[in-house]
């Protein structure tokens, strides 16, 4: 029995292998795997436009947060901070607010969400104040690129 994909050329190769010449010769499977890993890394690197879009998003987040909470510390974390993010990765941002008590967290998250709603940055804002670490999930507008998790 033959596979339904055998006749489809697009399924015979991975797109990142087009980075190397087709006539490349390899000294065994480990050498080919090494080149395929390098090709995949080059293929998945952020483009200059993707980097610029992420910078624009962070600039807008800083503007909104500092406009409402003077003295707030804003830090990237996760794959965005390490430079290991994929083009479809979300942007992990930690915001530390001065003089905020645990009782104020819910109110503060909703205040922040109300600041992001009219900003040109987001198409959707979701507050999860029940999480162990309360979070605000922002979906960016299409013009900022697809930096949404969902």
Short mmCIF file of C-alpha atoms in Angstrom, two decimals:
data_model
loop_
_atom_site.label_atom_id
_atom_site.label_comp_id
_atom_site.label_asym_id
_atom_site.label_seq_id
_atom_site.Cartn_x
_atom_site.Cartn_y
_atom_site.Cartn_z
CA UNK A 1 0.00 0.00 0.00
CA UNK A 2 1.36 3.40 -0.91
CA UNK A 3 1.16 6.55 1.15
CA UNK A 4 -1.15 9.32 -0.14
CA UNK A 5 1.78 11.73 0.28
CA UNK A 6 4.22 9.86 -1.96
CA UNK A 7 3.04 11.70 -5.03
CA UNK A 8 3.13 15.15 -3.40
CA UNK A 9 6.53 16.76 -3.90
CA UNK A 10 5.94 19.30 -1.10
CA UNK A 11 5.96 16.52 1.51
CA UNK A 12 9.26 15.00 0.40
CA UNK A 13 11.45 17.75 1.82
CA UNK A 14 11.42 20.10 4.74
CA UNK A 15 11.33 23.77 3.70
CA UNK A 16 14.48 24.70 5.63
CA UNK A 17 16.58 22.24 3.65
CA UNK A 18 16.25 24.54 0.63
CA UNK A 19 18.84 26.76 2.34
CA UNK A 20 21.57 24.29 1.38
CA UNK A 21 22.45 23.22 -2.13
CA UNK A 22 20.61 20.13 -3.30
CA UNK A 23 23.85 18.52 -4.47
CA UNK A 24 25.40 18.73 -0.99
CA UNK A 25 27.09 15.51 0.04
CA UNK A 26 27.27 14.34 3.62
CA UNK A 27 29.75 12.17 5.48
CA UNK A 28 27.09 10.05 7.11
CA UNK A 29 23.73 10.68 8.79
CA UNK A 30 25.23 12.69 11.68
CA UNK A 31 26.74 15.18 9.23
CA UNK A 32 23.40 15.56 7.43
CA UNK A 33 21.59 15.99 10.76
CA UNK A 34 24.11 18.67 11.76
CA UNK A 35 23.40 20.60 8.53
CA UNK A 36 19.66 20.14 8.90
CA UNK A 37 19.77 21.56 12.44
CA UNK A 38 21.76 24.57 11.20
CA UNK A 39 19.32 25.05 8.32
CA UNK A 40 16.34 24.84 10.69
CA UNK A 41 17.87 27.46 13.00
CA UNK A 42 18.45 29.81 10.07
CA UNK A 43 14.92 29.17 8.76
CA UNK A 44 13.30 29.91 12.15
CA UNK A 45 15.26 33.07 12.94
CA UNK A 46 13.20 36.21 13.27
CA UNK A 47 13.15 38.44 10.25
CA UNK A 48 14.02 42.13 10.67
CA UNK A 49 10.29 42.92 10.31
CA UNK A 50 9.39 40.45 13.07
CA UNK A 51 12.03 41.96 15.37
CA UNK A 52 10.73 45.45 14.61
CA UNK A 53 7.14 44.36 15.33
CA UNK A 54 8.18 42.92 18.70
CA UNK A 55 10.04 46.13 19.54
CA UNK A 56 6.97 48.20 18.62
CA UNK A 57 4.79 46.03 20.86
CA UNK A 58 7.20 46.41 23.78
CA UNK A 59 7.41 50.19 23.24
CA UNK A 60 3.62 50.42 23.35
CA UNK A 61 3.40 48.20 26.46
CA UNK A 62 5.96 50.42 28.22
CA UNK A 63 4.10 53.57 27.18
CA UNK A 64 0.76 52.31 28.50
CA UNK A 65 2.13 50.87 31.76
CA UNK A 66 4.33 53.87 32.58
CA UNK A 67 1.48 56.23 31.70
CA UNK A 68 -0.68 54.64 34.38
CA UNK A 69 1.92 53.41 36.90
CA UNK A 70 4.93 55.66 37.24
CA UNK A 71 8.00 53.75 38.39
CA UNK A 72 6.82 50.36 37.13
CA UNK A 73 9.55 47.90 36.16
CA UNK A 74 8.95 46.07 32.89
CA UNK A 75 11.05 43.06 31.96
CA UNK A 76 10.99 40.48 29.22
CA UNK A 77 11.17 36.86 30.30
CA UNK A 78 11.15 33.48 28.65
CA UNK A 79 12.09 32.90 25.05
CA UNK A 80 11.74 36.60 24.16
CA UNK A 81 14.34 37.53 26.78
CA UNK A 82 16.78 34.81 25.74
CA UNK A 83 16.41 35.41 22.00
CA UNK A 84 15.17 31.85 21.47
CA UNK A 85 11.62 32.78 20.51
CA UNK A 86 10.05 31.40 17.38
CA UNK A 87 8.22 33.66 14.96
CA UNK A 88 4.92 32.48 16.48
CA UNK A 89 6.03 32.85 20.12
CA UNK A 90 4.23 35.14 22.49
CA UNK A 91 6.08 37.89 24.34
CA UNK A 92 6.52 37.20 28.04
CA UNK A 93 6.49 40.42 30.05
CA UNK A 94 6.77 40.78 33.82
CA UNK A 95 5.56 44.03 35.34
CA UNK A 96 6.55 44.96 38.87
CA UNK A 97 4.55 47.82 40.32
CA UNK A 98 5.77 49.86 43.27
CA UNK A 99 3.68 49.92 46.43
CA UNK A 100 1.06 47.38 45.41
CA UNK A 101 -0.44 45.00 47.92
CA UNK A 102 -1.81 41.56 47.20
CA UNK A 103 -5.31 42.90 47.77
CA UNK A 104 -4.77 45.47 44.98
CA UNK A 105 -3.68 42.96 42.32
CA UNK A 106 -7.14 42.27 40.85
CA UNK A 107 -8.09 45.96 40.70
CA UNK A 108 -4.70 46.84 39.20
CA UNK A 109 -4.94 44.18 36.47
CA UNK A 110 -8.35 45.47 35.45
CA UNK A 111 -7.01 49.05 35.46
CA UNK A 112 -4.18 47.97 33.15
CA UNK A 113 -6.58 46.09 30.89
CA UNK A 114 -8.73 49.21 30.58
CA UNK A 115 -5.63 51.17 29.54
CA UNK A 116 -4.76 48.65 26.82
CA UNK A 117 -8.26 48.42 25.34
CA UNK A 118 -8.26 51.91 23.76
CA UNK A 119 -4.56 51.62 22.81
CA UNK A 120 -3.92 50.83 19.17
CA UNK A 121 -1.91 47.78 20.25
CA UNK A 122 -4.55 45.23 21.17
CA UNK A 123 -7.54 43.56 19.62
CA UNK A 124 -8.37 41.60 22.78
CA UNK A 125 -7.44 41.80 26.48
CA UNK A 126 -8.05 39.01 29.01
CA UNK A 127 -7.41 39.22 32.76
CA UNK A 128 -6.75 36.05 34.75
CA UNK A 129 -6.52 37.22 38.34
CA UNK A 130 -7.17 33.69 39.68
CA UNK A 131 -3.87 32.29 38.38
CA UNK A 132 -1.06 31.62 40.85
CA UNK A 133 0.75 34.50 39.17
CA UNK A 134 -2.02 36.83 37.95
CA UNK A 135 -1.73 37.59 34.25
CA UNK A 136 -2.99 39.88 31.55
CA UNK A 137 -3.18 38.34 28.07
CA UNK A 138 -3.08 40.75 25.17
CA UNK A 139 -3.79 39.86 21.56
CA UNK A 140 -2.02 42.24 19.22
CA UNK A 141 -3.72 43.88 16.29
CA UNK A 142 -2.90 42.49 12.87
CA UNK A 143 -0.64 45.42 11.93
CA UNK A 144 1.76 44.44 14.75
CA UNK A 145 2.08 40.95 13.35
CA UNK A 146 0.78 37.70 14.74
CA UNK A 147 2.19 37.71 18.27
CA UNK A 148 -0.87 36.00 19.69
CA UNK A 149 -0.86 32.65 21.42
CA UNK A 150 -4.33 31.63 20.27
#
